[in-house]
Structures are given as structure tokens and as C-alpha cells.
PDB file of C-alpha atoms in Angstrom:
ATOM      1  CA  MET A  58     -59.270  62.046 -60.597  1.00  0.00           C
ATOM      2  CA  LYS A  59     -58.701  64.367 -57.648  1.00  0.00           C
ATOM      3  CA  GLN A  60     -58.115  68.056 -58.355  1.00  0.00           C
ATOM      4  CA  ILE A  61     -55.296  69.326 -56.142  1.00  0.00           C
ATOM      5  CA  ILE A  62     -55.189  72.891 -57.555  1.00  0.00           C
ATOM      6  CA  GLU A  63     -58.244  74.939 -58.535  1.00  0.00           C
ATOM      7  CA  THR A  64     -58.706  78.579 -59.463  1.00  0.00           C
ATOM      8  CA  ASN A  65     -61.800  80.597 -60.228  1.00  0.00           C
ATOM      9  CA  GLY A  66     -61.672  83.976 -61.957  1.00  0.00           C
ATOM     10  CA  LEU A  67     -58.067  84.557 -60.949  1.00  0.00           C
ATOM     11  CA  SER A  68     -56.789  88.045 -61.843  1.00  0.00           C
ATOM     12  CA  LYS A  69     -53.749  90.084 -60.878  1.00  0.00           C
ATOM     13  CA  GLU A  70     -53.038  93.732 -61.501  1.00  0.00           C
ATOM     14  CA  TYR A  71     -50.500  96.258 -60.253  1.00  0.00           C
ATOM     15  CA  ARG A  72     -50.893  99.967 -59.679  1.00  0.00           C
ATOM     16  CA  VAL A  73     -48.081 102.128 -61.047  1.00  0.00           C
ATOM     17  CA  GLY A  74     -48.777 105.737 -60.175  1.00  0.00           C
ATOM     18  CA  ASP A  75     -52.207 106.485 -61.593  1.00  0.00           C
ATOM     19  CA  ARG A  76     -52.131 103.508 -63.953  1.00  0.00           C
ATOM     20  CA  ILE A  77     -53.436 100.000 -63.360  1.00  0.00           C
ATOM     21  CA  LEU A  78     -51.457  97.320 -65.191  1.00  0.00           C
ATOM     22  CA  PRO A  79     -53.307  94.002 -65.670  1.00  0.00           C
ATOM     23  CA  VAL A  80     -50.994  90.975 -65.576  1.00  0.00           C
ATOM     24  CA  LEU A  81     -53.460  88.067 -65.349  1.00  0.00           C
ATOM     25  CA  GLN A  82     -57.118  88.142 -66.353  1.00  0.00           C
ATOM     26  CA  ASP A  83     -59.884  85.759 -65.283  1.00  0.00           C
ATOM     27  CA  ILE A  84     -57.933  82.490 -65.081  1.00  0.00           C
ATOM     28  CA  SER A  85     -60.043  79.455 -64.138  1.00  0.00           C
ATOM     29  CA  LEU A  86     -58.401  76.038 -64.144  1.00  0.00           C
ATOM     30  CA  ALA A  87     -58.013  72.751 -62.271  1.00  0.00           C
ATOM     31  CA  VAL A  88     -54.920  70.554 -61.999  1.00  0.00           C
ATOM     32  CA  THR A  89     -55.165  66.815 -61.358  1.00  0.00           C
ATOM     33  CA  GLU A  90     -53.106  65.370 -58.511  1.00  0.00           C
ATOM     34  CA  GLY A  91     -49.970  63.551 -59.707  1.00  0.00           C
ATOM     35  CA  SER A  92     -49.973  65.159 -63.164  1.00  0.00           C
ATOM     36  CA  PHE A  93     -47.270  67.146 -64.981  1.00  0.00           C
ATOM     37  CA  THR A  94     -48.685  70.433 -66.238  1.00  0.00           C
ATOM     38  CA  VAL A  95     -46.727  73.004 -68.244  1.00  0.00           C
ATOM     39  CA  ILE A  96     -47.655  76.681 -68.291  1.00  0.00           C
ATOM     40  CA  SER A  97     -46.306  78.028 -71.568  1.00  0.00           C
ATOM     41  CA  GLY A  98     -46.152  81.429 -73.176  1.00  0.00           C
ATOM     42  CA  SER A  99     -43.719  84.094 -74.244  1.00  0.00           C
ATOM     43  CA  SER A 100     -41.865  86.382 -71.851  1.00  0.00           C
ATOM     44  CA  GLY A 101     -44.351  88.717 -70.171  1.00  0.00           C
ATOM     45  CA  SER A 102     -47.340  86.441 -70.723  1.00  0.00           C
ATOM     46  CA  GLY A 103     -47.914  86.004 -66.965  1.00  0.00           C
ATOM     47  CA  LYS A 104     -46.353  82.572 -66.319  1.00  0.00           C
ATOM     48  CA  THR A 105     -44.335  83.535 -63.252  1.00  0.00           C
ATOM     49  CA  THR A 106     -47.206  85.575 -61.815  1.00  0.00           C
ATOM     50  CA  LEU A 107     -49.576  82.613 -62.167  1.00  0.00           C
ATOM     51  CA  LEU A 108     -47.132  80.278 -60.397  1.00  0.00           C
ATOM     52  CA  SER A 109     -46.727  82.838 -57.617  1.00  0.00           C
ATOM     53  CA  LEU A 110     -50.493  83.022 -57.123  1.00  0.00           C
ATOM     54  CA  LEU A 111     -51.011  79.258 -57.230  1.00  0.00           C
ATOM     55  CA  SER A 112     -48.292  78.694 -54.633  1.00  0.00           C
ATOM     56  CA  GLY A 113     -49.395  81.460 -52.268  1.00  0.00           C
ATOM     57  CA  ILE A 114     -46.227  83.503 -52.787  1.00  0.00           C
ATOM     58  CA  ASP A 115     -48.388  86.357 -54.098  1.00  0.00           C
ATOM     59  CA  ARG A 116     -52.052  87.246 -53.687  1.00  0.00           C
ATOM     60  CA  PRO A 117     -54.624  87.751 -56.463  1.00  0.00           C
ATOM     61  CA  SER A 118     -56.427  91.021 -57.062  1.00  0.00           C
ATOM     62  CA  ARG A 119     -59.608  89.009 -57.706  1.00  0.00           C
ATOM     63  CA  GLY A 120     -60.602  85.351 -57.780  1.00  0.00           C
ATOM     64  CA  ARG A 121     -59.868  82.341 -55.594  1.00  0.00           C
ATOM     65  CA  VAL A 122     -57.081  79.766 -55.229  1.00  0.00           C
ATOM     66  CA  LEU A 123     -57.728  76.339 -53.690  1.00  0.00           C
ATOM     67  CA  LEU A 124     -55.027  73.805 -52.805  1.00  0.00           C
ATOM     68  CA  ASP A 125     -56.321  70.339 -51.977  1.00  0.00           C
ATOM     69  CA  GLY A 126     -59.744  71.875 -51.336  1.00  0.00           C
ATOM     70  CA  LEU A 127     -58.409  74.595 -49.003  1.00  0.00           C
ATOM     71  CA  ASP A 128     -59.209  78.136 -50.091  1.00  0.00           C
ATOM     72  CA  ILE A 129     -55.887  79.884 -49.396  1.00  0.00           C
ATOM     73  CA  THR A 130     -56.843  83.206 -51.011  1.00  0.00           C
ATOM     74  CA  ASP A 131     -57.298  85.077 -47.745  1.00  0.00           C
ATOM     75  CA  TYR A 132     -54.786  83.168 -45.642  1.00  0.00           C
ATOM     76  CA  SER A 133     -52.433  85.286 -43.558  1.00  0.00           C
ATOM     77  CA  GLU A 134     -48.682  84.849 -43.968  1.00  0.00           C
ATOM     78  CA  ASN A 135     -48.634  82.943 -40.673  1.00  0.00           C
ATOM     79  CA  GLU A 136     -51.204  80.522 -42.094  1.00  0.00           C
ATOM     80  CA  LEU A 137     -49.485  80.251 -45.491  1.00  0.00           C
ATOM     81  CA  ALA A 138     -45.938  79.628 -44.248  1.00  0.00           C
ATOM     82  CA  PRO A 139     -46.525  76.173 -42.704  1.00  0.00           C
ATOM     83  CA  LEU A 140     -48.794  75.166 -45.593  1.00  0.00           C
ATOM     84  CA  ARG A 141     -46.105  76.060 -48.127  1.00  0.00           C
ATOM     85  CA  ASN A 142     -43.463  74.220 -46.140  1.00  0.00           C
ATOM     86  CA  GLU A 143     -45.623  71.084 -45.811  1.00  0.00           C
ATOM     87  CA  MET A 144     -47.378  70.878 -49.174  1.00  0.00           C
ATOM     88  CA  ILE A 145     -45.361  72.904 -51.687  1.00  0.00           C
ATOM     89  CA  GLY A 146     -41.881  72.856 -53.190  1.00  0.00           C
ATOM     90  CA  PHE A 147     -40.603  75.620 -55.466  1.00  0.00           C
ATOM     91  CA  VAL A 148     -37.690  75.584 -57.912  1.00  0.00           C
ATOM     92  CA  PHE A 149     -36.686  78.960 -59.356  1.00  0.00           C
ATOM     93  CA  GLN A 150     -34.710  79.859 -62.457  1.00  0.00           C
ATOM     94  CA  ALA A 151     -32.265  81.865 -60.302  1.00  0.00           C
ATOM     95  CA  PHE A 152     -31.813  79.020 -57.747  1.00  0.00           C
ATOM     96  CA  HIS A 153     -32.352  81.226 -54.627  1.00  0.00           C
ATOM     97  CA  LEU A 154     -29.937  79.241 -52.483  1.00  0.00           C
ATOM     98  CA  VAL A 155     -28.763  80.715 -49.164  1.00  0.00           C
ATOM     99  CA  PRO A 156     -25.195  81.915 -49.832  1.00  0.00           C
ATOM    100  CA  SER A 157     -24.082  81.565 -46.206  1.00  0.00           C
ATOM    101  CA  LEU A 158     -24.955  77.842 -46.173  1.00  0.00           C
ATOM    102  CA  ASN A 159     -23.158  74.977 -47.907  1.00  0.00           C
ATOM    103  CA  ALA A 160     -24.896  72.530 -50.248  1.00  0.00           C
ATOM    104  CA  LEU A 161     -25.957  70.107 -47.507  1.00  0.00           C
ATOM    105  CA  GLU A 162     -27.210  72.883 -45.228  1.00  0.00           C
ATOM    106  CA  ASN A 163     -29.248  74.417 -48.063  1.00  0.00           C
ATOM    107  CA  VAL A 164     -31.013  71.108 -48.671  1.00  0.00           C
ATOM    108  CA  MET A 165     -31.644  70.568 -44.955  1.00  0.00           C
ATOM    109  CA  PHE A 166     -33.081  74.040 -44.379  1.00  0.00           C
ATOM    110  CA  PRO A 167     -36.827  73.425 -45.090  1.00  0.00           C
ATOM    111  CA  ALA A 168     -36.818  70.228 -43.011  1.00  0.00           C
ATOM    112  CA  GLU A 169     -35.112  72.032 -40.137  1.00  0.00           C
ATOM    113  CA  LEU A 170     -37.880  74.640 -40.219  1.00  0.00           C
ATOM    114  CA  LYS A 171     -40.256  71.741 -39.488  1.00  0.00           C
ATOM    115  CA  ARG A 172     -37.944  70.589 -36.677  1.00  0.00           C
ATOM    116  CA  ASP A 173     -37.557  67.299 -38.542  1.00  0.00           C
ATOM    117  CA  ALA A 174     -35.060  65.180 -36.605  1.00  0.00           C
ATOM    118  CA  GLY A 175     -34.256  63.308 -39.818  1.00  0.00           C
ATOM    119  CA  ALA A 176     -33.368  66.429 -41.814  1.00  0.00           C
ATOM    120  CA  ARG A 177     -29.680  65.588 -42.190  1.00  0.00           C
ATOM    121  CA  GLU A 178     -30.282  61.971 -43.223  1.00  0.00           C
ATOM    122  CA  LYS A 179     -32.903  62.981 -45.797  1.00  0.00           C
ATOM    123  CA  ALA A 180     -30.611  65.655 -47.230  1.00  0.00           C
ATOM    124  CA  ILE A 181     -27.720  63.208 -47.485  1.00  0.00           C
ATOM    125  CA  GLU A 182     -29.912  60.685 -49.319  1.00  0.00           C
ATOM    126  CA  LEU A 183     -31.105  63.303 -51.817  1.00  0.00           C
ATOM    127  CA  LEU A 184     -27.612  64.665 -52.521  1.00  0.00           C
ATOM    128  CA  LYS A 185     -26.366  61.131 -53.133  1.00  0.00           C
ATOM    129  CA  ARG A 186     -29.228  60.509 -55.537  1.00  0.00           C
ATOM    130  CA  VAL A 187     -28.397  63.559 -57.625  1.00  0.00           C
ATOM    131  CA  GLY A 188     -24.659  62.871 -57.654  1.00  0.00           C
ATOM    132  CA  LEU A 189     -23.627  65.720 -55.370  1.00  0.00           C
ATOM    133  CA  TRP A 190     -22.501  63.897 -52.241  1.00  0.00           C
ATOM    134  CA  GLU A 191     -18.898  64.856 -52.877  1.00  0.00           C
ATOM    135  CA  ARG A 192     -19.964  68.509 -53.087  1.00  0.00           C
ATOM    136  CA  ARG A 193     -21.949  68.546 -49.847  1.00  0.00           C
ATOM    137  CA  ASN A 194     -19.556  70.860 -47.989  1.00  0.00           C
ATOM    138  CA  ASN A 195     -19.052  73.249 -50.887  1.00  0.00           C
ATOM    139  CA  SER A 196     -20.325  76.805 -50.605  1.00  0.00           C
ATOM    140  CA  VAL A 197     -22.913  78.044 -53.094  1.00  0.00           C
ATOM    141  CA  GLU A 198     -20.299  80.087 -54.973  1.00  0.00           C
ATOM    142  CA  GLN A 199     -18.217  76.935 -55.495  1.00  0.00           C
ATOM    143  CA  LEU A 200     -21.041  75.165 -57.349  1.00  0.00           C
ATOM    144  CA  SER A 201     -21.729  75.308 -61.082  1.00  0.00           C
ATOM    145  CA  GLY A 202     -25.123  76.392 -62.392  1.00  0.00           C
ATOM    146  CA  GLY A 203     -26.239  72.811 -62.927  1.00  0.00           C
ATOM    147  CA  GLU A 204     -25.083  71.828 -59.441  1.00  0.00           C
ATOM    148  CA  LYS A 205     -26.907  74.771 -57.879  1.00  0.00           C
ATOM    149  CA  GLN A 206     -30.128  73.752 -59.593  1.00  0.00           C
ATOM    150  CA  ARG A 207     -29.766  70.155 -58.408  1.00  0.00           C
ATOM    151  CA  VAL A 208     -29.238  71.403 -54.853  1.00  0.00           C
ATOM    152  CA  ALA A 209     -32.339  73.607 -55.262  1.00  0.00           C
ATOM    153  CA  ILE A 210     -34.376  70.610 -56.440  1.00  0.00           C
ATOM    154  CA  CYS A 211     -33.227  68.549 -53.454  1.00  0.00           C
ATOM    155  CA  ARG A 212     -34.182  71.417 -51.141  1.00  0.00           C
ATOM    156  CA  ALA A 213     -37.620  71.665 -52.765  1.00  0.00           C
ATOM    157  CA  LEU A 214     -38.228  67.931 -52.363  1.00  0.00           C
ATOM    158  CA  ILE A 215     -36.866  67.249 -48.870  1.00  0.00           C
ATOM    159  CA  ASN A 216     -40.288  67.616 -47.230  1.00  0.00           C
ATOM    160  CA  ARG A 217     -41.892  65.392 -49.896  1.00  0.00           C
ATOM    161  CA  PRO A 218     -44.282  68.120 -51.100  1.00  0.00           C
ATOM    162  CA  ARG A 219     -47.465  67.105 -52.855  1.00  0.00           C
ATOM    163  CA  ILE A 220     -47.022  69.958 -55.353  1.00  0.00           C
ATOM    164  CA  LEU A 221     -43.760  71.067 -56.963  1.00  0.00           C
ATOM    165  CA  PHE A 222     -43.784  74.395 -58.793  1.00  0.00           C
ATOM    166  CA  ALA A 223     -40.864  75.081 -61.145  1.00  0.00           C
ATOM    167  CA  ASP A 224     -40.330  78.460 -62.815  1.00  0.00           C
ATOM    168  CA  GLU A 225     -38.124  78.092 -65.911  1.00  0.00           C
ATOM    169  CA  PRO A 226     -35.870  75.651 -63.994  1.00  0.00           C
ATOM    170  CA  THR A 227     -33.553  75.153 -66.990  1.00  0.00           C
ATOM    171  CA  GLY A 228     -33.548  78.783 -68.128  1.00  0.00           C
ATOM    172  CA  ASN A 229     -30.016  79.511 -66.856  1.00  0.00           C
ATOM    173  CA  LEU A 230     -28.489  76.181 -67.882  1.00  0.00           C
ATOM    174  CA  ASP A 231     -26.750  74.828 -70.979  1.00  0.00           C
ATOM    175  CA  SER A 232     -28.376  72.000 -72.929  1.00  0.00           C
ATOM    176  CA  ASP A 233     -26.533  69.170 -71.146  1.00  0.00           C
ATOM    177  CA  ASN A 234     -27.400  70.473 -67.685  1.00  0.00           C
ATOM    178  CA  SER A 235     -30.955  71.232 -68.823  1.00  0.00           C
ATOM    179  CA  ASN A 236     -31.406  67.610 -69.874  1.00  0.00           C
ATOM    180  CA  GLU A 237     -29.996  66.344 -66.576  1.00  0.00           C
ATOM    181  CA  VAL A 238     -32.252  68.614 -64.532  1.00  0.00           C
ATOM    182  CA  MET A 239     -35.350  67.557 -66.490  1.00  0.00           C
ATOM    183  CA  LYS A 240     -34.518  63.862 -66.122  1.00  0.00           C
ATOM    184  CA  LEU A 241     -34.141  64.423 -62.404  1.00  0.00           C
ATOM    185  CA  LEU A 242     -37.383  66.370 -62.039  1.00  0.00           C
ATOM    186  CA  LEU A 243     -39.417  63.887 -64.072  1.00  0.00           C
ATOM    187  CA  GLY A 244     -37.891  60.884 -62.321  1.00  0.00           C
ATOM    188  CA  LEU A 245     -38.672  62.221 -58.864  1.00  0.00           C
ATOM    189  CA  HIS A 246     -42.123  63.388 -60.004  1.00  0.00           C
ATOM    190  CA  ARG A 247     -42.958  59.837 -61.096  1.00  0.00           C
ATOM    191  CA  GLU A 248     -41.394  58.133 -58.084  1.00  0.00           C
ATOM    192  CA  TYR A 249     -42.993  60.346 -55.453  1.00  0.00           C
ATOM    193  CA  GLY A 250     -46.251  60.956 -57.317  1.00  0.00           C
ATOM    194  CA  THR A 251     -45.678  64.686 -56.905  1.00  0.00           C
ATOM    195  CA  THR A 252     -47.885  67.064 -58.883  1.00  0.00           C
ATOM    196  CA  LEU A 253     -45.476  69.014 -61.111  1.00  0.00           C
ATOM    197  CA  VAL A 254     -46.463  72.455 -62.442  1.00  0.00           C
ATOM    198  CA  MET A 255     -43.773  74.084 -64.560  1.00  0.00           C
ATOM    199  CA  ALA A 256     -43.564  77.429 -66.337  1.00  0.00           C
ATOM    200  CA  THR A 257     -41.433  77.211 -69.464  1.00  0.00           C
ATOM    201  CA  HIS A 258     -41.184  78.514 -73.003  1.00  0.00           C
ATOM    202  CA  ASN A 259     -39.180  75.415 -74.029  1.00  0.00           C
ATOM    203  CA  SER A 260     -41.208  73.360 -76.532  1.00  0.00           C
ATOM    204  CA  GLU A 261     -39.171  70.196 -75.887  1.00  0.00           C
ATOM    205  CA  ILE A 262     -40.049  70.321 -72.201  1.00  0.00           C
ATOM    206  CA  SER A 263     -43.697  71.062 -73.008  1.00  0.00           C
ATOM    207  CA  ALA A 264     -43.816  67.904 -75.124  1.00  0.00           C
ATOM    208  CA  MET A 265     -43.071  65.829 -71.984  1.00  0.00           C
ATOM    209  CA  ALA A 266     -46.084  67.123 -70.044  1.00  0.00           C
ATOM    210  CA  ASN A 267     -49.532  65.598 -69.584  1.00  0.00           C
ATOM    211  CA  ARG A 268     -51.079  68.993 -70.218  1.00  0.00           C
ATOM    212  CA  ILE A 269     -50.116  72.385 -71.627  1.00  0.00           C
ATOM    213  CA  LEU A 270     -51.791  75.597 -70.479  1.00  0.00           C
ATOM    214  CA  ARG A 271     -50.917  78.460 -72.814  1.00  0.00           C
ATOM    215  CA  LEU A 272     -50.943  82.088 -71.686  1.00  0.00           C
ATOM    216  CA  ARG A 273     -50.935  85.138 -73.907  1.00  0.00           C
ATOM    217  CA  ASP A 274     -50.985  88.680 -72.521  1.00  0.00           C
ATOM    218  CA  GLY A 275     -52.264  87.419 -69.178  1.00  0.00           C
ATOM    219  CA  SER A 276     -55.146  85.351 -70.553  1.00  0.00           C
ATOM    220  CA  LEU A 277     -55.500  81.583 -70.827  1.00  0.00           C
ATOM    221  CA  VAL A 278     -55.735  80.963 -74.567  1.00  0.00           C
ATOM    222  CA  GLY A 279     -55.019  77.229 -74.763  1.00  0.00           C
ATOM    223  CA  ASP A 280     -55.517  74.055 -72.735  1.00  0.00           C
ATOM    224  CA  VAL A 281     -54.244  70.869 -74.375  1.00  0.00           C
ATOM    225  CA  GLU A 282     -54.001  67.397 -72.854  1.00  0.00           C
ATOM    226  CA  GLN A 283     -51.510  65.009 -74.425  1.00  0.00           C
TER     227      GLN A 283
END
């Protein structure tokens, strides 16, 4: 099976005054294309930092990150931006929608960055699929938490990314909306063959994954396939 994500000796630390705070330490892993991998661990274990490094949002202090065989570790922001827009989708716990845009415009945004002439049609199709067509002209503040997350998922998927990163995507939702969001993510993951990498502390979500990577205090302490 093809490995679409690989890391070697990945570490991240921050300097605070005279102190160096290690956040991730010597993480080496490989993720198979088309799989669903969960990164689990308690708050502060390094889950979000690892996702940020794997997706090129942040840079490691040491080690390498490869996406589809490309070593992106030393890429400039100008090199990373088109790669992220083409290959990667990201769903955040806090949604990160653009408040000045309505639901439809938020979904269209990544495709418009690519100058995709079909951006509007693709966004319409996705909003219909997630049951939000009637809310297309609503502003972000007029949407519920579950609706915002569905809009965010549509936005992340409009360019058909090969890798979808999700950072606690149900963390701000009630149980009903959490279930709906997970059904949506897993359904689209299977249909599109997208590699799904999700950070979560939810054991029920972890049970749905092909593989669980467990972090503790910035170190990889477990790797279970299921």
C-alpha cells in the first residue's frame, strides 16, 4: 500500500524566554493512502501540533515531513500554499469560517483561489449533499454550530483533497450533531477515497478508525491497527 504521509524524527519545541519547551519528540510514522487514522491523547499531548506539522501549517524544529513523497519540510510559504490548496483539506474544532462571507461563499473560497470556473457548481452540490442548500445565503453568525461544521467540511472538500486533516471536529458539538458530522466525514472519506487523519480524544470515534496513534507528553506511545 502507498504511504501518502511519512515523518522521520519529527520534533517541535518552543522557546519561552530562556526556557525551551518540548511539544513533540522524535515522531516517526507512515500513513497509508485512503486510510482513516486517529491521533489520540489527552489535552496537551501534542495532537494539534502534530496535525499542524503534517499539514505544513507549522514547521518542525527537527525531522522531516513527506507528503506523497515530497519533502515539504523546507518549503517556503509560497511553495506550501498551492500544495495545501491542491492536496490538503483541514477541518478545525473552531470552524474558522470567514465571517464576512455567507455559507455558499465560504465553501467556494478554496476553489476560487484556484480560479476554478466550476467553484459555484461544486459548492452548490456539496451544500445540497449535507442538507444546507436552504441555508446557502445565511451569514456565519446565522448558522448553528453543527451547520458551521458542515459548511467547514464542504469547504475542506471542494478541491477534492487527497488528505483531510480534522482537529477535534466534533469538540464543540452536542452528541446529535457530533454523530451527523462523523457520518458525513466517514461517508465522504469512503466515497472519495480521501486519506482521513483526525485528532480526537473521543473513544467512540477512535473505534471507527483503521489505526490509532496514541500520544503522551509529546511522544508516540502507541500504534494500533484495527
